[in-house]
mmCIF file of C-alpha atoms in Angstrom:
data_model
loop_
_atom_site.group_PDB
_atom_site.id
_atom_site.type_symbol
_atom_site.label_atom_id
_atom_site.label_comp_id
_atom_site.label_asym_id
_atom_site.label_seq_id
_atom_site.Cartn_x
_atom_site.Cartn_y
_atom_site.Cartn_z
ATOM 1 C CA UNK T 1 91.312 102.662 107.908
ATOM 2 C CA UNK T 2 95.007 102.481 107.695
ATOM 3 C CA UNK T 3 95.842 100.408 104.941
ATOM 4 C CA UNK T 4 95.401 99.078 101.526
ATOM 5 C CA UNK T 5 95.630 95.148 100.207
ATOM 6 C CA UNK T 6 95.067 93.568 96.825
ATOM 7 C CA UNK T 7 94.804 89.822 96.043
ATOM 8 C CA UNK T 8 94.981 89.386 92.313
ATOM 9 C CA UNK T 9 94.018 85.754 90.975
ATOM 10 C CA UNK T 10 95.079 85.159 87.278
ATOM 11 C CA UNK T 11 95.624 81.982 85.492
ATOM 12 C CA UNK T 12 99.295 81.758 86.139
ATOM 13 C CA UNK T 13 98.790 82.112 89.893
ATOM 14 C CA UNK T 14 98.182 84.204 92.938
ATOM 15 C CA UNK T 15 99.556 87.899 93.586
ATOM 16 C CA UNK T 16 98.951 89.599 97.136
ATOM 17 C CA UNK T 17 100.292 92.850 98.150
ATOM 18 C CA UNK T 18 99.786 95.068 101.375
ATOM 19 C CA UNK T 19 101.023 98.114 102.826
ATOM 20 C CA UNK T 20 102.270 98.300 106.138
ATOM 21 C CA UNK T 21 100.999 101.871 107.185
ATOM 22 C CA UNK T 22 98.929 101.837 110.221
ATOM 23 C CA UNK T 23 99.106 105.697 111.621
ATOM 24 C CA UNK T 24 99.935 108.749 109.454
ATOM 25 C CA UNK T 25 100.078 112.048 111.634
ATOM 26 C CA UNK T 26 102.465 114.650 110.643
ATOM 27 C CA UNK T 27 104.901 113.640 113.088
ATOM 28 C CA UNK T 28 104.221 109.910 113.980
ATOM 29 C CA UNK T 29 104.078 107.424 111.175
ATOM 30 C CA UNK T 30 103.862 103.982 112.168
ATOM 31 C CA UNK T 31 103.949 100.750 110.276
ATOM 32 C CA UNK T 32 103.065 97.081 110.651
ATOM 33 C CA UNK T 33 102.935 94.050 108.798
ATOM 34 C CA UNK T 34 99.916 93.182 107.181
ATOM 35 C CA UNK T 35 100.545 90.384 104.966
ATOM 36 C CA UNK T 36 101.656 87.106 106.712
ATOM 37 C CA UNK T 37 102.071 83.572 105.432
ATOM 38 C CA UNK T 38 99.817 81.686 107.595
ATOM 39 C CA UNK T 39 100.802 78.307 106.796
ATOM 40 C CA UNK T 40 103.567 76.697 104.817
ATOM 41 C CA UNK T 41 103.889 73.097 104.724
ATOM 42 C CA UNK T 42 104.954 70.556 102.173
ATOM 43 C CA UNK T 43 101.608 70.496 100.288
ATOM 44 C CA UNK T 44 100.145 73.655 100.845
ATOM 45 C CA UNK T 45 100.471 77.206 101.372
ATOM 46 C CA UNK T 46 98.196 79.953 103.013
ATOM 47 C CA UNK T 47 98.770 83.924 102.524
ATOM 48 C CA UNK T 48 96.631 86.341 104.796
ATOM 49 C CA UNK T 49 96.287 90.159 104.537
ATOM 50 C CA UNK T 50 94.471 92.337 106.980
ATOM 51 C CA UNK T 51 92.578 95.638 107.135
ATOM 52 C CA UNK T 52 90.923 97.301 109.798
ATOM 53 C CA UNK T 53 91.221 96.788 113.768
ATOM 54 C CA UNK T 54 94.515 95.726 114.636
ATOM 55 C CA UNK T 55 93.482 94.215 117.842
ATOM 56 C CA UNK T 56 90.854 92.160 116.126
ATOM 57 C CA UNK T 57 93.045 91.002 113.247
ATOM 58 C CA UNK T 58 96.016 89.979 115.544
ATOM 59 C CA UNK T 59 93.275 87.767 117.991
ATOM 60 C CA UNK T 60 91.863 86.415 114.745
ATOM 61 C CA UNK T 61 95.196 85.149 113.509
ATOM 62 C CA UNK T 62 96.228 83.967 116.964
ATOM 63 C CA UNK T 63 93.423 81.912 117.089
ATOM 64 C CA UNK T 64 94.021 80.318 113.759
ATOM 65 C CA UNK T 65 97.662 79.529 114.888
ATOM 66 C CA UNK T 66 96.250 77.815 117.703
ATOM 67 C CA UNK T 67 93.319 75.990 116.245
ATOM 68 C CA UNK T 68 89.515 76.837 115.766
ATOM 69 C CA UNK T 69 86.793 74.949 116.952
ATOM 70 C CA UNK T 70 84.371 74.737 114.166
ATOM 71 C CA UNK T 71 80.563 74.877 114.946
ATOM 72 C CA UNK T 72 79.571 72.255 112.260
ATOM 73 C CA UNK T 73 81.745 69.595 113.611
ATOM 74 C CA UNK T 74 82.732 70.651 117.170
ATOM 75 C CA UNK T 75 86.056 69.674 116.161
ATOM 76 C CA UNK T 76 89.494 71.831 116.451
ATOM 77 C CA UNK T 77 90.683 72.404 113.235
ATOM 78 C CA UNK T 78 94.053 73.833 112.262
ATOM 79 C CA UNK T 79 95.093 75.097 108.563
ATOM 80 C CA UNK T 80 97.619 72.260 108.351
ATOM 81 C CA UNK T 81 95.032 69.812 108.292
ATOM 82 C CA UNK T 82 92.008 71.476 106.078
ATOM 83 C CA UNK T 83 91.374 69.509 102.863
ATOM 84 C CA UNK T 84 90.541 72.455 100.740
ATOM 85 C CA UNK T 85 91.188 76.144 100.383
ATOM 86 C CA UNK T 86 87.253 76.683 101.000
ATOM 87 C CA UNK T 87 87.760 75.039 104.150
ATOM 88 C CA UNK T 88 90.441 77.250 105.314
ATOM 89 C CA UNK T 89 88.368 80.161 104.531
ATOM 90 C CA UNK T 90 85.452 78.994 106.914
ATOM 91 C CA UNK T 91 88.023 78.137 109.680
ATOM 92 C CA UNK T 92 89.861 81.755 109.133
ATOM 93 C CA UNK T 93 86.010 83.422 109.266
ATOM 94 C CA UNK T 94 84.963 81.799 112.232
ATOM 95 C CA UNK T 95 88.456 82.704 114.149
ATOM 96 C CA UNK T 96 87.550 86.509 112.631
ATOM 97 C CA UNK T 97 84.081 86.214 113.877
ATOM 98 C CA UNK T 98 84.991 84.743 117.530
ATOM 99 C CA UNK T 99 87.583 87.440 117.654
ATOM 100 C CA UNK T 100 85.437 90.567 116.755
ATOM 101 C CA UNK T 101 82.374 89.108 119.191
ATOM 102 C CA UNK T 102 84.713 88.861 122.072
ATOM 103 C CA UNK T 103 86.085 92.487 121.591
ATOM 104 C CA UNK T 104 82.764 94.026 121.025
ATOM 105 C CA UNK T 105 81.642 92.247 124.255
ATOM 106 C CA UNK T 106 84.635 94.133 126.135
ATOM 107 C CA UNK T 107 84.325 97.285 124.453
ATOM 108 C CA UNK T 108 80.479 97.710 124.130
ATOM 109 C CA UNK T 109 80.233 100.711 126.152
ATOM 110 C CA UNK T 110 83.476 102.285 124.532
ATOM 111 C CA UNK T 111 83.386 103.902 121.057
ATOM 112 C CA UNK T 112 86.061 101.296 119.840
ATOM 113 C CA UNK T 113 86.631 100.543 115.992
ATOM 114 C CA UNK T 114 86.635 96.852 115.788
ATOM 115 C CA UNK T 115 85.563 96.150 111.689
ATOM 116 C CA UNK T 116 88.066 94.094 110.393
ATOM 117 C CA UNK T 117 88.420 92.166 106.864
ATOM 118 C CA UNK T 118 90.926 89.685 105.673
ATOM 119 C CA UNK T 119 92.065 88.335 102.207
ATOM 120 C CA UNK T 120 92.844 84.784 102.620
ATOM 121 C CA UNK T 121 94.602 83.175 99.181
ATOM 122 C CA UNK T 122 96.262 79.889 98.920
ATOM 123 C CA UNK T 123 96.613 76.520 97.425
ATOM 124 C CA UNK T 124 96.711 72.628 98.511
ATOM 125 C CA UNK T 125 98.175 69.807 96.754
ATOM 126 C CA UNK T 126 99.353 71.615 93.529
ATOM 127 C CA UNK T 127 95.887 72.440 92.856
ATOM 128 C CA UNK T 128 94.817 76.358 91.429
ATOM 129 C CA UNK T 129 95.107 78.785 93.874
ATOM 130 C CA UNK T 130 92.217 79.966 95.251
ATOM 131 C CA UNK T 131 91.221 83.740 96.983
ATOM 132 C CA UNK T 132 88.762 84.870 99.537
ATOM 133 C CA UNK T 133 87.583 88.056 100.946
ATOM 134 C CA UNK T 134 86.483 87.315 104.619
ATOM 135 C CA UNK T 135 84.218 89.751 106.565
ATOM 136 C CA UNK T 136 84.030 90.492 109.986
ATOM 137 C CA UNK T 137 81.015 88.408 110.499
ATOM 138 C CA UNK T 138 83.093 85.554 109.487
ATOM 139 C CA UNK T 139 81.341 85.032 105.845
ATOM 140 C CA UNK T 140 83.247 85.569 102.578
ATOM 141 C CA UNK T 141 82.975 85.906 99.081
ATOM 142 C CA UNK T 142 85.554 84.214 96.475
ATOM 143 C CA UNK T 143 87.622 85.876 93.634
ATOM 144 C CA UNK T 144 86.264 84.874 90.224
ATOM 145 C CA UNK T 145 87.540 84.914 86.899
ATOM 146 C CA UNK T 146 85.273 87.826 85.533
ATOM 147 C CA UNK T 147 86.705 90.250 87.919
ATOM 148 C CA UNK T 148 90.245 88.595 88.763
ATOM 149 C CA UNK T 149 90.900 90.641 91.998
ATOM 150 C CA UNK T 150 89.842 91.379 95.317
ATOM 151 C CA UNK T 151 90.773 94.678 97.692
ATOM 152 C CA UNK T 152 90.471 95.597 101.219
ATOM 153 C CA UNK T 153 91.061 98.846 102.958
ATOM 154 C CA UNK T 154 91.298 102.167 101.077
ATOM 155 C CA UNK T 155 90.717 100.534 97.731
ATOM 156 C CA UNK T 156 88.823 103.624 95.904
ATOM 157 C CA UNK T 157 91.789 105.021 94.283
ATOM 158 C CA UNK T 158 93.449 101.906 93.090
ATOM 159 C CA UNK T 159 90.531 100.296 91.742
ATOM 160 C CA UNK T 160 89.931 102.226 88.521
ATOM 161 C CA UNK T 161 93.431 101.061 87.316
ATOM 162 C CA UNK T 162 92.725 97.183 88.153
ATOM 163 C CA UNK T 163 89.388 97.354 86.333
ATOM 164 C CA UNK T 164 90.940 98.889 83.432
ATOM 165 C CA UNK T 165 93.996 96.656 82.966
ATOM 166 C CA UNK T 166 93.805 93.415 84.543
ATOM 167 C CA UNK T 167 92.106 90.280 83.257
ATOM 168 C CA UNK T 168 92.313 86.544 84.281
ATOM 169 C CA UNK T 169 94.753 85.872 81.563
ATOM 170 C CA UNK T 170 97.247 88.858 82.518
ATOM 171 C CA UNK T 171 100.635 87.233 83.071
ATOM 172 C CA UNK T 172 101.597 87.402 86.747
ATOM 173 C CA UNK T 173 104.480 89.529 86.409
ATOM 174 C CA UNK T 174 102.595 91.890 84.422
ATOM 175 C CA UNK T 175 99.594 91.531 87.392
ATOM 176 C CA UNK T 176 102.529 92.609 89.642
ATOM 177 C CA UNK T 177 103.066 95.887 87.449
ATOM 178 C CA UNK T 178 99.659 96.737 87.436
ATOM 179 C CA UNK T 179 99.099 96.268 91.015
ATOM 180 C CA UNK T 180 101.926 98.680 91.979
ATOM 181 C CA UNK T 181 100.199 101.148 89.303
ATOM 182 C CA UNK T 182 97.087 100.651 91.985
ATOM 183 C CA UNK T 183 99.281 101.141 94.966
ATOM 184 C CA UNK T 184 101.176 104.200 93.433
ATOM 185 C CA UNK T 185 97.688 105.800 92.830
ATOM 186 C CA UNK T 186 96.624 105.192 96.171
ATOM 187 C CA UNK T 187 99.657 106.235 98.137
ATOM 188 C CA UNK T 188 99.645 109.613 95.724
ATOM 189 C CA UNK T 189 95.891 110.228 96.668
ATOM 190 C CA UNK T 190 95.983 108.852 100.545
ATOM 191 C CA UNK T 191 98.251 109.687 103.454
ATOM 192 C CA UNK T 192 96.794 106.418 105.042
ATOM 193 C CA UNK T 193 98.596 104.219 102.764
ATOM 194 C CA UNK T 194 102.401 104.171 102.239
ATOM 195 C CA UNK T 195 105.351 101.942 101.785
ATOM 196 C CA UNK T 196 106.950 99.697 102.530
ATOM 197 C CA UNK T 197 104.808 97.337 100.613
ATOM 198 C CA UNK T 198 105.004 93.539 101.096
ATOM 199 C CA UNK T 199 104.460 91.213 98.091
ATOM 200 C CA UNK T 200 104.016 87.545 97.797
ATOM 201 C CA UNK T 201 103.039 85.392 94.551
ATOM 202 C CA UNK T 202 101.930 81.499 94.286
ATOM 203 C CA UNK T 203 102.202 79.913 90.986
ATOM 204 C CA UNK T 204 99.373 77.668 89.633
ATOM 205 C CA UNK T 205 100.474 74.139 89.943
ATOM 206 C CA UNK T 206 103.167 74.637 92.844
ATOM 207 C CA UNK T 207 101.669 74.893 96.262
ATOM 208 C CA UNK T 208 104.648 77.075 97.735
ATOM 209 C CA UNK T 209 106.022 80.410 97.658
ATOM 210 C CA UNK T 210 107.300 81.645 94.410
ATOM 211 C CA UNK T 211 108.444 85.274 95.583
ATOM 212 C CA UNK T 212 108.091 87.105 99.051
ATOM 213 C CA UNK T 213 109.597 90.449 98.702
ATOM 214 C CA UNK T 214 109.253 93.675 100.743
ATOM 215 C CA UNK T 215 109.306 96.902 98.274
ATOM 216 C CA UNK T 216 110.860 99.919 100.641
ATOM 217 C CA UNK T 217 110.885 103.718 99.968
ATOM 218 C CA UNK T 218 114.111 103.661 98.147
ATOM 219 C CA UNK T 219 113.171 100.757 95.856
ATOM 220 C CA UNK T 220 114.708 101.815 92.323
ATOM 221 C CA UNK T 221 111.707 99.666 90.484
ATOM 222 C CA UNK T 222 108.870 101.498 92.341
ATOM 223 C CA UNK T 223 110.214 104.958 92.252
ATOM 224 C CA UNK T 224 110.750 104.621 88.281
ATOM 225 C CA UNK T 225 107.402 103.111 87.817
ATOM 226 C CA UNK T 226 105.884 105.787 89.953
ATOM 227 C CA UNK T 227 107.728 108.277 88.062
ATOM 228 C CA UNK T 228 106.904 107.044 84.605
ATOM 229 C CA UNK T 229 103.336 106.192 85.298
ATOM 230 C CA UNK T 230 102.654 109.799 85.976
ATOM 231 C CA UNK T 231 104.572 111.196 83.225
ATOM 232 C CA UNK T 232 102.534 108.631 80.919
ATOM 233 C CA UNK T 233 99.206 109.962 82.460
ATOM 234 C CA UNK T 234 99.958 113.399 81.637
ATOM 235 C CA UNK T 235 101.082 112.754 78.230
ATOM 236 C CA UNK T 236 98.198 110.867 77.434
ATOM 237 C CA UNK T 237 95.972 113.286 78.611
ATOM 238 C CA UNK T 238 97.592 115.842 76.725
ATOM 239 C CA UNK T 239 97.466 113.882 73.271
ATOM 240 C CA UNK T 240 93.585 113.856 73.602
ATOM 241 C CA UNK T 241 91.734 116.576 71.902
ATOM 242 C CA UNK T 242 89.959 119.253 74.393
ATOM 243 C CA UNK T 243 86.155 118.664 74.089
ATOM 244 C CA UNK T 244 84.307 121.053 71.652
ATOM 245 C CA UNK T 245 81.993 122.397 74.171
ATOM 246 C CA UNK T 246 84.957 123.543 76.183
ATOM 247 C CA UNK T 247 86.233 126.176 73.598
ATOM 248 C CA UNK T 248 82.682 127.681 73.220
ATOM 249 C CA UNK T 249 82.413 131.756 73.653
ATOM 250 C CA UNK T 250 81.218 132.407 76.889
ATOM 251 C CA UNK T 251 77.970 134.182 75.809
ATOM 252 C CA UNK T 252 77.128 130.689 74.217
ATOM 253 C CA UNK T 253 77.521 128.925 77.379
ATOM 254 C CA UNK T 254 75.275 131.781 78.978
ATOM 255 C CA UNK T 255 72.391 131.492 76.402
#
């Protein structure tokens, strides 16, 4: 799964980040934008990050752009018209499920990877942003205050940083920095994740983009953060005393 995406929901607003790597061979590194502005109207903003099968996610997002026929109403709906972010998650979930079902049917006799997940975040009418993780079957979960982040893709290396440092009260600028720590840990340990990293933020009370930015490999702030974070971890480890049992004589360990 060639990607890592984070959605963070704190009191001040929404932060979403995604890397761009799709292939990571020794002589073949490919990139593709995985964080997109899905809808940007006068009263609403929707952001979507994707992980998994590119064919499935591309098909799903194209369906969203054209409108999705919802089974509970039989009507075609679009993000520009949905009344809530929850309904937007239902719409995008339906599009993802339809896309995966169709591609699974076409490639049923081939061993083709079709799993895909999405992060959908947004705000309507100045209401607080909401954030959802949408699975390939179309079902989803919502980000909550006790764990104010969701991840998709290669998330295991970056999760401990978020668990230790992030709370719902974390300021949005600090949340961006913590997310970059999480990316630094992931990029260091997993070749399948790499820069550039796309970043977008939405401030609570304003249903509009506050920040949209791409962090390239030569980004001065990211490179300084990566270096200082590594040095700080080494210094912290060196400052903690060794465990007493580590210095026991060898014969005691064998007794």
